[in-house]
XYZ file of N, CA and C in Angstrom:
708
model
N 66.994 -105.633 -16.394
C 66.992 -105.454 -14.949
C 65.887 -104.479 -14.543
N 64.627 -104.487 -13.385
C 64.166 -103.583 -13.249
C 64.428 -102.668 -11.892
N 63.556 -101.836 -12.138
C 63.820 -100.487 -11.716
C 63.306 -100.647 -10.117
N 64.016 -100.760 -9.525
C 63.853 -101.040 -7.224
C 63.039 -99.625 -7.178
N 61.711 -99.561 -7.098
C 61.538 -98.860 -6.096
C 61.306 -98.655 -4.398
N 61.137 -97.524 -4.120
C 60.985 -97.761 -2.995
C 59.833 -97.199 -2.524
N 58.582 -96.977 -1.894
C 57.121 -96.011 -1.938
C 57.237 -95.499 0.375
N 57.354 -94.410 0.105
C 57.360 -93.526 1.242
C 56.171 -92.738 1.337
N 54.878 -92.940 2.367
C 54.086 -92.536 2.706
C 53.314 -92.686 3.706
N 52.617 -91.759 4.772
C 51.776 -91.993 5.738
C 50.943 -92.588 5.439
N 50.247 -92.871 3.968
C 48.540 -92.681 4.252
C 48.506 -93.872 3.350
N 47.818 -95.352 3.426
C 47.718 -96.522 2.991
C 46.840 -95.998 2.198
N 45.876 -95.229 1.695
C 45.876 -95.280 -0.162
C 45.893 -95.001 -0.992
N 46.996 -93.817 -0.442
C 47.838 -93.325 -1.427
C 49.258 -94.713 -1.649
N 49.372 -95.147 -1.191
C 50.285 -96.151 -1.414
C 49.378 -97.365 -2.051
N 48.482 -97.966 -1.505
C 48.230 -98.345 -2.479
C 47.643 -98.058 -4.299
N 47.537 -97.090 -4.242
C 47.306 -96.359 -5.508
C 48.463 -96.392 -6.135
N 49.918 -95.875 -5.774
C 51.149 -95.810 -6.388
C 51.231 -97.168 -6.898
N 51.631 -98.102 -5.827
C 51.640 -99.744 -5.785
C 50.558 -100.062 -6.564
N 49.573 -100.106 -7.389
C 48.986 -100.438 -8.707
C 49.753 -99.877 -9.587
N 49.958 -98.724 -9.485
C 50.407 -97.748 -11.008
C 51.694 -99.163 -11.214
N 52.345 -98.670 -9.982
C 53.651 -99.284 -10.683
C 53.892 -101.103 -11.163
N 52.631 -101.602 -10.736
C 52.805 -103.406 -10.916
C 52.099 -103.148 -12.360
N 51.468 -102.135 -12.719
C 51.420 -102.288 -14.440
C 52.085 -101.578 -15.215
N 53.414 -101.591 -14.833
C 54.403 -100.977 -15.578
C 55.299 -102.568 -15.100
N 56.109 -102.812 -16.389
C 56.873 -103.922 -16.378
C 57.959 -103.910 -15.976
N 58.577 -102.739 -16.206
C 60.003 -102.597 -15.789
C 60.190 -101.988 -14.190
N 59.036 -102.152 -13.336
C 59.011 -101.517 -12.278
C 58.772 -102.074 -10.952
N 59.519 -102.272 -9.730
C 59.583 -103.572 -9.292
C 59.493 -102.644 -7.549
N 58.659 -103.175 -6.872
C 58.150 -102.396 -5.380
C 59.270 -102.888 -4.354
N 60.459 -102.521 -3.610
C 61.137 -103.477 -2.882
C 60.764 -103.117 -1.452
N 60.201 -102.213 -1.042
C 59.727 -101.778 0.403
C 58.615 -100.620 0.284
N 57.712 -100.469 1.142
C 56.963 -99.408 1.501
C 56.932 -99.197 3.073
N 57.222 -97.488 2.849
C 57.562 -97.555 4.500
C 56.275 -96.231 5.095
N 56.174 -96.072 5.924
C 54.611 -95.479 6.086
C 55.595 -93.702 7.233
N 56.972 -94.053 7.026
C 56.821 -92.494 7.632
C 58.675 -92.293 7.038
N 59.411 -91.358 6.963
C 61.071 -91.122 6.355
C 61.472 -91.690 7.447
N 61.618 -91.729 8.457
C 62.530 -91.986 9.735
C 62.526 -93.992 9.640
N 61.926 -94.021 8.935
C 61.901 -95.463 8.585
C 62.723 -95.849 7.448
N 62.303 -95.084 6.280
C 62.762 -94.854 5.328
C 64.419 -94.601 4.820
N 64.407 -93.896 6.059
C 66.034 -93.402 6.343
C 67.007 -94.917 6.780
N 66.036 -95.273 7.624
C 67.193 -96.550 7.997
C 67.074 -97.389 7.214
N 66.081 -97.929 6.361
C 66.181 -98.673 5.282
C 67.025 -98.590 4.046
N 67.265 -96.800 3.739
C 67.975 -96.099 2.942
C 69.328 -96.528 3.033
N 69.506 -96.962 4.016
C 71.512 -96.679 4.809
C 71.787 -98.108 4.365
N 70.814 -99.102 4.563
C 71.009 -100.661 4.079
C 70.880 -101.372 2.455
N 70.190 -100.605 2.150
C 69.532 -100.749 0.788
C 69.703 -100.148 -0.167
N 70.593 -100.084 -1.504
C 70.670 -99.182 -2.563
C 69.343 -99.630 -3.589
N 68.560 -98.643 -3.419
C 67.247 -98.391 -4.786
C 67.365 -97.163 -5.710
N 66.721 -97.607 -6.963
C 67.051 -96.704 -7.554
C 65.858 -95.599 -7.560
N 64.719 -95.641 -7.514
C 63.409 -94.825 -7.520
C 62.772 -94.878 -6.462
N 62.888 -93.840 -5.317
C 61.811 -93.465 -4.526
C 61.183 -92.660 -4.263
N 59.855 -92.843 -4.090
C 58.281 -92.083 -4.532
C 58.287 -91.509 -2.652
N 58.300 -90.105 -2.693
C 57.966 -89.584 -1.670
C 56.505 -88.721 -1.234
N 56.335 -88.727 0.089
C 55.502 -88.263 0.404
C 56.196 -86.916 0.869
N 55.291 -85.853 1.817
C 56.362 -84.534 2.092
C 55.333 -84.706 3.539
N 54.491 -84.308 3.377
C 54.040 -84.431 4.906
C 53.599 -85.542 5.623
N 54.621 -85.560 6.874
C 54.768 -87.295 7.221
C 54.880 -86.471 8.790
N 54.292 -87.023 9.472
C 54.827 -87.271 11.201
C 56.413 -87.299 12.092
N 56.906 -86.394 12.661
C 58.298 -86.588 13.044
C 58.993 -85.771 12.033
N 58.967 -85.971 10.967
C 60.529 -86.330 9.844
C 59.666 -85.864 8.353
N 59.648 -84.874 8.008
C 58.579 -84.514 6.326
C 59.441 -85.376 5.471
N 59.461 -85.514 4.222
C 60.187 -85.716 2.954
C 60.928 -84.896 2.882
N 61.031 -83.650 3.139
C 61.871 -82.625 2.252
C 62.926 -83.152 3.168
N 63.090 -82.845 4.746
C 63.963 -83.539 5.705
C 65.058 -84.681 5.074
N 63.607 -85.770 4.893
C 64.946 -86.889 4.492
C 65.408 -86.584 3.221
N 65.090 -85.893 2.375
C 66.187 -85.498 0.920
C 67.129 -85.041 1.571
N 67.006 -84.072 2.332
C 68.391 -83.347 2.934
C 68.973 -84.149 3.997
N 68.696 -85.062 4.809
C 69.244 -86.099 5.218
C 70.196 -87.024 4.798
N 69.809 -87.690 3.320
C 70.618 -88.239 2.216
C 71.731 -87.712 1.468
N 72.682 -88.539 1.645
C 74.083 -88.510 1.530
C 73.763 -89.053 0.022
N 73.792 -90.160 -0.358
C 73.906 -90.816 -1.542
C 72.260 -90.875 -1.876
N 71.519 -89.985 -2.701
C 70.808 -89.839 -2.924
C 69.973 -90.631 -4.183
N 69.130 -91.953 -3.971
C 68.186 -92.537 -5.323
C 67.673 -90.668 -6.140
N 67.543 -91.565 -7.333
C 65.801 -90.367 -7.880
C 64.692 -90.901 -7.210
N 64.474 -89.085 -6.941
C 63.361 -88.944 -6.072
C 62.113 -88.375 -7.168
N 60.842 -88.897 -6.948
C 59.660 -88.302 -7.501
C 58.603 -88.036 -6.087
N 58.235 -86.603 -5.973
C 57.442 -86.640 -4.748
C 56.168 -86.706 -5.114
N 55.246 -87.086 -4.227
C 53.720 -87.598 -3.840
C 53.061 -86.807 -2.844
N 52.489 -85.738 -3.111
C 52.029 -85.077 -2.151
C 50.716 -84.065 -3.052
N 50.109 -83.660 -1.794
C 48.796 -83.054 -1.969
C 48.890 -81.267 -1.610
N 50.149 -80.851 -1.396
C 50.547 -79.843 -1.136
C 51.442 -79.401 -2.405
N 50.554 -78.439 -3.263
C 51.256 -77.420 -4.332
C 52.663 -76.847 -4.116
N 52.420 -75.972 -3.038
C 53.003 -75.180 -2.700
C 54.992 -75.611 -2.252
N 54.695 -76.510 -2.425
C 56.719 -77.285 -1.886
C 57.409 -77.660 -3.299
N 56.507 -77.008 -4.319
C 57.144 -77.601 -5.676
C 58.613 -76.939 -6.136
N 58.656 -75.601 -5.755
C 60.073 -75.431 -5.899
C 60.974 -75.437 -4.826
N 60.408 -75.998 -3.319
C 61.284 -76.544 -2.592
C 62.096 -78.194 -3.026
N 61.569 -78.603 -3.480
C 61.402 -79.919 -4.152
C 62.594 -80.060 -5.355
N 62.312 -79.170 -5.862
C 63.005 -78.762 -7.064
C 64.320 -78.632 -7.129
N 64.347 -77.721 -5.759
C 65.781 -76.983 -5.640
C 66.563 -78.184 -5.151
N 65.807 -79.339 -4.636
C 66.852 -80.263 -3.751
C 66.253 -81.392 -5.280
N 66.182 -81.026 -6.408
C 67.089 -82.032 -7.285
C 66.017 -83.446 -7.443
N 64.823 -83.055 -7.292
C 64.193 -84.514 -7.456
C 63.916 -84.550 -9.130
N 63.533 -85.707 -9.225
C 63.267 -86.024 -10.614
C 61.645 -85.220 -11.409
N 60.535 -85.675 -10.287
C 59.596 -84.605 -10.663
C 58.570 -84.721 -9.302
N 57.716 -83.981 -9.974
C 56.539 -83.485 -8.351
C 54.857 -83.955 -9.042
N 54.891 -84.657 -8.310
C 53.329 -85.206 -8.409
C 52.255 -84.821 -7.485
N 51.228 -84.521 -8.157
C 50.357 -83.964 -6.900
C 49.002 -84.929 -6.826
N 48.473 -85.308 -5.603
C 47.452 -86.225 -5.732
C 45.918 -85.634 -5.918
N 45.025 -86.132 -6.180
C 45.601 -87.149 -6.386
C 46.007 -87.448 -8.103
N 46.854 -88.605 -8.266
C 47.822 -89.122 -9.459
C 47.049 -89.751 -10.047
N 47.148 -89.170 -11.027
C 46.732 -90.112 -12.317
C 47.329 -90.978 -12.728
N 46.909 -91.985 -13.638
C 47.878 -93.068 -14.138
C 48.876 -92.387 -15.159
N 48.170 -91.529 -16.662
C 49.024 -90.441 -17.429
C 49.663 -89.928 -17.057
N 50.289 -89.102 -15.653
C 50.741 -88.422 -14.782
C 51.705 -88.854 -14.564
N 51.332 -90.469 -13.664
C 52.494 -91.274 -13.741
C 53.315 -91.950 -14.160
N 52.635 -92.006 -16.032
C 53.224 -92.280 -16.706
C 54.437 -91.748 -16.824
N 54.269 -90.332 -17.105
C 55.316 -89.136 -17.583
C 56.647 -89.326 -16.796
N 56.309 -89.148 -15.243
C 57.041 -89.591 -14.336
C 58.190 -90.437 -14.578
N 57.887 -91.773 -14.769
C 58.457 -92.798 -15.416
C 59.267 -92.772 -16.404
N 58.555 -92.051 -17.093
C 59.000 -91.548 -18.614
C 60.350 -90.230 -18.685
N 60.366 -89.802 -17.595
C 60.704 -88.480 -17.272
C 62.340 -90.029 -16.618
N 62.268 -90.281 -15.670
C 63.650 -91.408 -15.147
C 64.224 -91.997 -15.714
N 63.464 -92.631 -17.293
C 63.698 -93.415 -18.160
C 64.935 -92.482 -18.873
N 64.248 -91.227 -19.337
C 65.050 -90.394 -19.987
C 66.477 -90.053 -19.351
N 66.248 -89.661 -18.362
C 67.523 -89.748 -17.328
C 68.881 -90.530 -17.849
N 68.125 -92.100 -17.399
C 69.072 -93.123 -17.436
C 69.495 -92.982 -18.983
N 68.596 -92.597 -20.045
C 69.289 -92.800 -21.206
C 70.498 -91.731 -21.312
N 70.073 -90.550 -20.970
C 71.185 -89.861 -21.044
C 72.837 -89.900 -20.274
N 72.271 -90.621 -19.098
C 74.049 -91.254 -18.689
C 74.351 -92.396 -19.094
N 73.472 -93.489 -19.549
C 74.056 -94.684 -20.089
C 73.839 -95.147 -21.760
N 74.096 -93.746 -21.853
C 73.542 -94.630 -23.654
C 74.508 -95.312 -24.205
N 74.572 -96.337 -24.290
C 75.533 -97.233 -25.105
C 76.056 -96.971 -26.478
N 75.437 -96.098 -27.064
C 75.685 -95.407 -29.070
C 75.387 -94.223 -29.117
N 76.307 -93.599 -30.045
C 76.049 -92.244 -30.077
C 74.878 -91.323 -30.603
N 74.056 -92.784 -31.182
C 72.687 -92.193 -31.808
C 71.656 -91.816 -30.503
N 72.106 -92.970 -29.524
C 70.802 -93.240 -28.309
C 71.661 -91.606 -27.157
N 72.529 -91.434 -27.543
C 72.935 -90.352 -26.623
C 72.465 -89.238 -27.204
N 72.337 -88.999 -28.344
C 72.035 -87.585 -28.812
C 70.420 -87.788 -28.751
N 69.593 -88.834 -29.214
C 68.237 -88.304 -28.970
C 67.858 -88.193 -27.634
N 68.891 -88.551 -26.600
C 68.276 -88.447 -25.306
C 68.296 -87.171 -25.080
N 69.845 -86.135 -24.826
C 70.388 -85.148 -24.968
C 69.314 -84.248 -25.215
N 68.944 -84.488 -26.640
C 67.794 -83.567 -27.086
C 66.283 -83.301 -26.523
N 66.547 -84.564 -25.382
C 65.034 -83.902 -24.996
C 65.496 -83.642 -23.475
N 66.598 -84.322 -23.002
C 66.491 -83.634 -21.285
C 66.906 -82.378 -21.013
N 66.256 -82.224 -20.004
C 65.487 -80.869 -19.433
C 66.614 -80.952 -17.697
N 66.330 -79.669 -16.732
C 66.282 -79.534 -15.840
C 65.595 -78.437 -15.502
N 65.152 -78.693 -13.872
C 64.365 -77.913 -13.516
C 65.408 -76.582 -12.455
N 64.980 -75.419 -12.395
C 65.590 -74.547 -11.697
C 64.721 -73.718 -11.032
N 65.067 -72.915 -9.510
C 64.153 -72.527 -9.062
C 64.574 -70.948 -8.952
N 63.842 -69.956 -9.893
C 64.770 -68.916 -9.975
C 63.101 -67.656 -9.636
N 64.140 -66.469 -8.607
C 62.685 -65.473 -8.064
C 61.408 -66.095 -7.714
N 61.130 -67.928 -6.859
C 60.274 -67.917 -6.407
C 59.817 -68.621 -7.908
N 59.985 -68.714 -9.044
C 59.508 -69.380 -10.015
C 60.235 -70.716 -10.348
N 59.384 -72.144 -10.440
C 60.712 -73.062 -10.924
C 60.617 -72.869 -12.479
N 62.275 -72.988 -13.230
C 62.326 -72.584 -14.907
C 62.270 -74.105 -15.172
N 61.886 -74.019 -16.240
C 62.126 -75.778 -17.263
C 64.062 -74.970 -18.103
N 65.066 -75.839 -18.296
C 65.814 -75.539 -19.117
C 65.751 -76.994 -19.954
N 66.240 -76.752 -21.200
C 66.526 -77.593 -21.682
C 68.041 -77.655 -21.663
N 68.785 -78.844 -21.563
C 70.526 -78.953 -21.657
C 70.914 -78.405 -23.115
N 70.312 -78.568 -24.408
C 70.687 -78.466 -25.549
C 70.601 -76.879 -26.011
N 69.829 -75.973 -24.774
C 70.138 -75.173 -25.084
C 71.254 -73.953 -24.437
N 71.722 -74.658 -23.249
C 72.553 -74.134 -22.628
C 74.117 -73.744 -23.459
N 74.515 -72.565 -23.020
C 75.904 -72.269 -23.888
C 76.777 -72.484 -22.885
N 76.695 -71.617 -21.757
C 77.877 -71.947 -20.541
C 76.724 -71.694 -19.562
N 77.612 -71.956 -18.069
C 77.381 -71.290 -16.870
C 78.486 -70.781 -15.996
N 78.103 -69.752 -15.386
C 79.074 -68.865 -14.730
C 78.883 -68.876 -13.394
N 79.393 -68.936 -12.243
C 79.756 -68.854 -10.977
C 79.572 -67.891 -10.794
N 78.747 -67.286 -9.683
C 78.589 -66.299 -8.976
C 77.916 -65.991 -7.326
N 79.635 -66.499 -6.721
C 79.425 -66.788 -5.156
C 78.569 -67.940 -5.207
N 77.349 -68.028 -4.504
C 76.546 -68.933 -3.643
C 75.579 -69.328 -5.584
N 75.540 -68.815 -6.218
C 74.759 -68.483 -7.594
C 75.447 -69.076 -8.496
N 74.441 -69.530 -9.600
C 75.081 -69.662 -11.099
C 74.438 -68.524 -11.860
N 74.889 -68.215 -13.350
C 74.141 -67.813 -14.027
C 73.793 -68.482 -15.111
N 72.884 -69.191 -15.613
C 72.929 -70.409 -16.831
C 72.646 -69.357 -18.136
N 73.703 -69.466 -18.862
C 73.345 -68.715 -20.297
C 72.658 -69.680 -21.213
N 71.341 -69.229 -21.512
C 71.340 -70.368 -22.850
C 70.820 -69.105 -24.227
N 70.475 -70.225 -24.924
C 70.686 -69.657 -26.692
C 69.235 -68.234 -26.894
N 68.462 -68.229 -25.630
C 67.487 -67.067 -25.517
C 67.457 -66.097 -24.378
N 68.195 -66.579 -23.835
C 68.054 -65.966 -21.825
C 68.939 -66.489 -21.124
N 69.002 -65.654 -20.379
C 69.751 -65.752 -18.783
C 69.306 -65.873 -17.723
N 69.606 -66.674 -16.438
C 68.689 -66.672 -15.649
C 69.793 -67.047 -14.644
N 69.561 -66.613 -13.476
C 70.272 -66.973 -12.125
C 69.777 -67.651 -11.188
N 70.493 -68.617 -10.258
C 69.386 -69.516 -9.473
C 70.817 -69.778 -8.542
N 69.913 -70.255 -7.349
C 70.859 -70.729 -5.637
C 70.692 -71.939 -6.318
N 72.659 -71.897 -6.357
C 73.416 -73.019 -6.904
C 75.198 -72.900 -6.910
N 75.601 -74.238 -6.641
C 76.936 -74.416 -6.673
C 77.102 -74.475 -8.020
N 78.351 -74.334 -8.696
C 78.908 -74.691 -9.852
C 79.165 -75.961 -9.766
N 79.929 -76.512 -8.558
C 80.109 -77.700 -8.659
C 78.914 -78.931 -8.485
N 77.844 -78.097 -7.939
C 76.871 -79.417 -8.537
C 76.354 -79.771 -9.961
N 76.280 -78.124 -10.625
C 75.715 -78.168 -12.058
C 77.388 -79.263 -12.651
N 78.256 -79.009 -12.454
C 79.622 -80.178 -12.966
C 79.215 -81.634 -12.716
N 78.833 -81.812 -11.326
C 78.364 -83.280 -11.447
C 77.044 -83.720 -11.841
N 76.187 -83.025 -12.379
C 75.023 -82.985 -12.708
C 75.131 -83.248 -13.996
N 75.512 -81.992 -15.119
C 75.425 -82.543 -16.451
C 76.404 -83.383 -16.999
N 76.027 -84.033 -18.492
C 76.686 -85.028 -18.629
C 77.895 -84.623 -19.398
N 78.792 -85.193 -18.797
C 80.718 -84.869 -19.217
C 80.886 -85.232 -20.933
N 80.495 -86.032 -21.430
C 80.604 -85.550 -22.625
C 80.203 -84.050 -23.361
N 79.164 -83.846 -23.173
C 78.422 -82.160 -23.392
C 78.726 -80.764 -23.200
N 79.605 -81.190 -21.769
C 79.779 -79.923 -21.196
C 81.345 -79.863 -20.245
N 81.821 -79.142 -20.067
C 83.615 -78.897 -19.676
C 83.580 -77.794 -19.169
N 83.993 -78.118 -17.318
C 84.870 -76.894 -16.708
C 86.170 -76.632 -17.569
N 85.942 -75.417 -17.613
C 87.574 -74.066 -18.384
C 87.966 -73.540 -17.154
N 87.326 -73.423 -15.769
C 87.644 -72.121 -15.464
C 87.206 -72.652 -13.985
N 87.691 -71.944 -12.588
C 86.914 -72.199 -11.392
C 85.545 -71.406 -11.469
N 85.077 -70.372 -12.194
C 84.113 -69.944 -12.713
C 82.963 -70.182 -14.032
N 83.392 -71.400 -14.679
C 82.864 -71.228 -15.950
C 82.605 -72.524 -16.147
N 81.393 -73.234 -16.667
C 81.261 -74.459 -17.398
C 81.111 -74.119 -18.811
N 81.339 -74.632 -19.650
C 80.518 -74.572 -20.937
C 80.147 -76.000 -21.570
N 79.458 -75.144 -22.818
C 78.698 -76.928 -23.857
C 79.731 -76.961 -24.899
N 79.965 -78.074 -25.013
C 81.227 -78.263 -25.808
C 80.652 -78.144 -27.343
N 79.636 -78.512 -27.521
C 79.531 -78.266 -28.988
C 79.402 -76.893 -29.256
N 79.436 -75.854 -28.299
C 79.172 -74.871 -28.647
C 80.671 -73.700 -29.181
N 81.921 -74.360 -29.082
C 83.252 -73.445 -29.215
C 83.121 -73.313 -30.505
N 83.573 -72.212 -30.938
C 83.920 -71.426 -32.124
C 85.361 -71.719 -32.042
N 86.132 -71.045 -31.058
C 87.723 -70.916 -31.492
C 88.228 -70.720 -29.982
N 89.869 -70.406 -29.991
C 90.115 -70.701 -28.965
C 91.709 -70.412 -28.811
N 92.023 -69.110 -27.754
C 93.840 -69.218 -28.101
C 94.618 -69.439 -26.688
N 94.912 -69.697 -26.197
C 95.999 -69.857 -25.054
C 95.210 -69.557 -23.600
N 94.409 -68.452 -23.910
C 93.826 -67.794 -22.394
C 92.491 -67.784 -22.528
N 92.078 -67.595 -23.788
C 90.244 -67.260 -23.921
C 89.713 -68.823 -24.929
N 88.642 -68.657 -24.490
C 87.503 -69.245 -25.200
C 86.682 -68.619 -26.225
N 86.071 -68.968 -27.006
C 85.609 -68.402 -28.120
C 83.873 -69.028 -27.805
N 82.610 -68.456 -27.741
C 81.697 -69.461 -27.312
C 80.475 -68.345 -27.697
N 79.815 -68.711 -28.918
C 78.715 -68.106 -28.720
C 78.816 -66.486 -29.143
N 80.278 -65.630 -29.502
C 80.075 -64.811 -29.460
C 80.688 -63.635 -28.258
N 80.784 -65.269 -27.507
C 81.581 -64.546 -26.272
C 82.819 -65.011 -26.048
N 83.874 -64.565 -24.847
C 85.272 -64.815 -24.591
C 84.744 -65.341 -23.346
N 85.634 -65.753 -22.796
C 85.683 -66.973 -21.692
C 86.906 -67.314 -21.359
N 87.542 -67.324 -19.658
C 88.875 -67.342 -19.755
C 89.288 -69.160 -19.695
N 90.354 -69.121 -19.262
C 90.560 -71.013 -19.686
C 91.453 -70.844 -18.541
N 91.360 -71.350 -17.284
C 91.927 -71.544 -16.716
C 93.311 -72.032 -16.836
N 93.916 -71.679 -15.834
C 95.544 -73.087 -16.055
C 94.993 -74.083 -15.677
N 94.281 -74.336 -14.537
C 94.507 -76.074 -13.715
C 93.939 -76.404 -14.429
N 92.744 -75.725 -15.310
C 91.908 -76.650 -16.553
C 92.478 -76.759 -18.248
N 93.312 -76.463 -18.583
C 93.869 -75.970 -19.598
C 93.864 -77.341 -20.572
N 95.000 -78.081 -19.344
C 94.828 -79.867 -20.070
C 93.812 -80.737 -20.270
N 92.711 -80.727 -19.506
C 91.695 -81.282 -19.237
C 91.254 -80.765 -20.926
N 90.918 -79.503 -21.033
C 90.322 -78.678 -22.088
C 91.107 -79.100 -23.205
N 92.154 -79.238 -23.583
C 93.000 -79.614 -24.412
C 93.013 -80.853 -25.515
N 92.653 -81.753 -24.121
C 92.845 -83.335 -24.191
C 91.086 -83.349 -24.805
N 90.193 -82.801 -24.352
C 88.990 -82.720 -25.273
C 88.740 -82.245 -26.613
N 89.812 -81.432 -26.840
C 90.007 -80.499 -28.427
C 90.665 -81.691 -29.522
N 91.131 -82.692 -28.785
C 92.091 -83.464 -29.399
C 93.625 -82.500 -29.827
N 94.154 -81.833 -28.970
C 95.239 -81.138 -29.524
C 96.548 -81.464 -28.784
C-alpha cells in the first residue's frame, strides 16, 4: 500500500520540486497539493493521509497554525526556508524539518526517518520490532535547544506539573510536556505508566515489592490504579 501524501505550499516550485522527489520514490503516492493551510485544513477534515509536507510561511493561516488546528493529526515533515521555527516545529511533534532549498539526500532521510516510525508501531515479529526500537529517536525542545533522544536509552520519565523530566542511561533533561502525551507517544510494549507521575522502560526493572519499583538503581512508587496494569505485564 503506498504512502498518501499530501504537499502544502505557497510557492509552485517548491512544490514542484517536492512532487519530483516524491514520484521517484515508489512507495510514495501525491493525493492533493494545496497552495495555502486554510485549504489544506478543509481538505484535512475530508481526507485521511498519512504524510504531509508543510510549508510554515503561507498567507492568512502559517503551518505552525494548522498543526495546532489539527485534531487528528497525519506525520508532518515541514518545508520551509526559515531556520529559526525548528524547535517550534519540534515541540508540536512533526516527524522532521527540512530547510530549502531540499535536497534529494535530505529527502531521502526524511522518508527514511517515517519509514522507521511505521516500523516501530507495526512490526509484525519481534526481530523487526527490536531493530526498529534500536534506532528510533525523538526530538525534544529543552532551554531553547531541540535534544535528539534515543527511546533505547530512556529509563523512566517523571511528571513535573506542565514538564517532564526524561531520565536516560547518561542525562537528564526537562522539556514543556504532558506525561500523557509522552504515554501515547511511546510504544506500549517498551514502556508502562506505574504511577500518575512516572512512566518507565520496561526492560529496564531490576525488582519490585508491593509499593516501589526497582529501576536503574532507583525506587519508583507503583501506583494503586496502576498496580494491575503493572502486574499483568510482570506476568504475575
Amino acid at each position: 500500500m503506498k504512502i498518501k501524501c499530501l504537499l502544502v505550499d505557497d510557492e509552485p516550485p517548491a512544490v514542484d520540486l517536492m512532487s519530483a522527489y516524491i514520484e521517484r520514490v515508489g512507495d510514495l503516492e501525491i493525493v492533493a497539493r494545496c497552495n495555502n493551510a486554510i485549504e489544506a485544513f478543509g481538505w484535512l477534515q475530508k481526507t485521511k493521509i498519512d504524510l504531509l509536507f508543510l510549508d510554515i510561511q503561507m498567507p492568512k493561516m502559517t503551518g505552525l497554525d494548522l498543526i495546532r488546528a489539527l485534531h487528528d493529526r497525519p506525520r508532518i515533515i515541514i518545508t520551509t526556508a526559515y531556520r529559526e521555527f525548528a524547535a517550534d516545529g519540534f515541540d508540536l511533534d512533526v516527524l522532521d524539518y527540512l530547510v530549502k532549498p531540499v535536497s534529494f539526500e535530505r529527502f531521502l532521510k526524511a522518508i527514511a526517518k517515517y519509514n522507521q516510525y511505521n516500523l516501530l508501531r507495526q512490526a509484525d515479529t519481534p526481530e523487526k520490532a527490536v531493530d526498529a526500537f534500536e534506532q528510533a529517536y525523538m526530538y525534544f525542545k529543552v532551554n531553547k535547544q531541540v535534544k535528539k533522544v534515543y527511546l533505547k536509552d530512556i529509563v523512566y520519565i517523571e511528571s513535573i506539573k506542565d514538564y517532564v523530566k526524561i531520565v536516560t542511561t547518561d542525562k537528564a533533561l526537562i522539556t514543556y510536556q504532558r506525561l500523557s502525551y509522552m504515554e501515547e507517544k511511546l510504544p506500549e510494549n517498551k514502556f508502562l505508566r506505574i504511577h500518575k507521575s512516572y512512566i518507565i522502560a520496561i526492560d529496564r526493572i531490576s525488582g519490585y515489592n508491593n509499593d516501589l519499583i526497582h529501576i536503574e538503581g532507583q525506587e519508583l512508587p507503583l501506583g494503586r490504579s496502576y498496580k494491575q496494569g503493572f502486574l499483568k505485564v510482570v506476568n504475575v
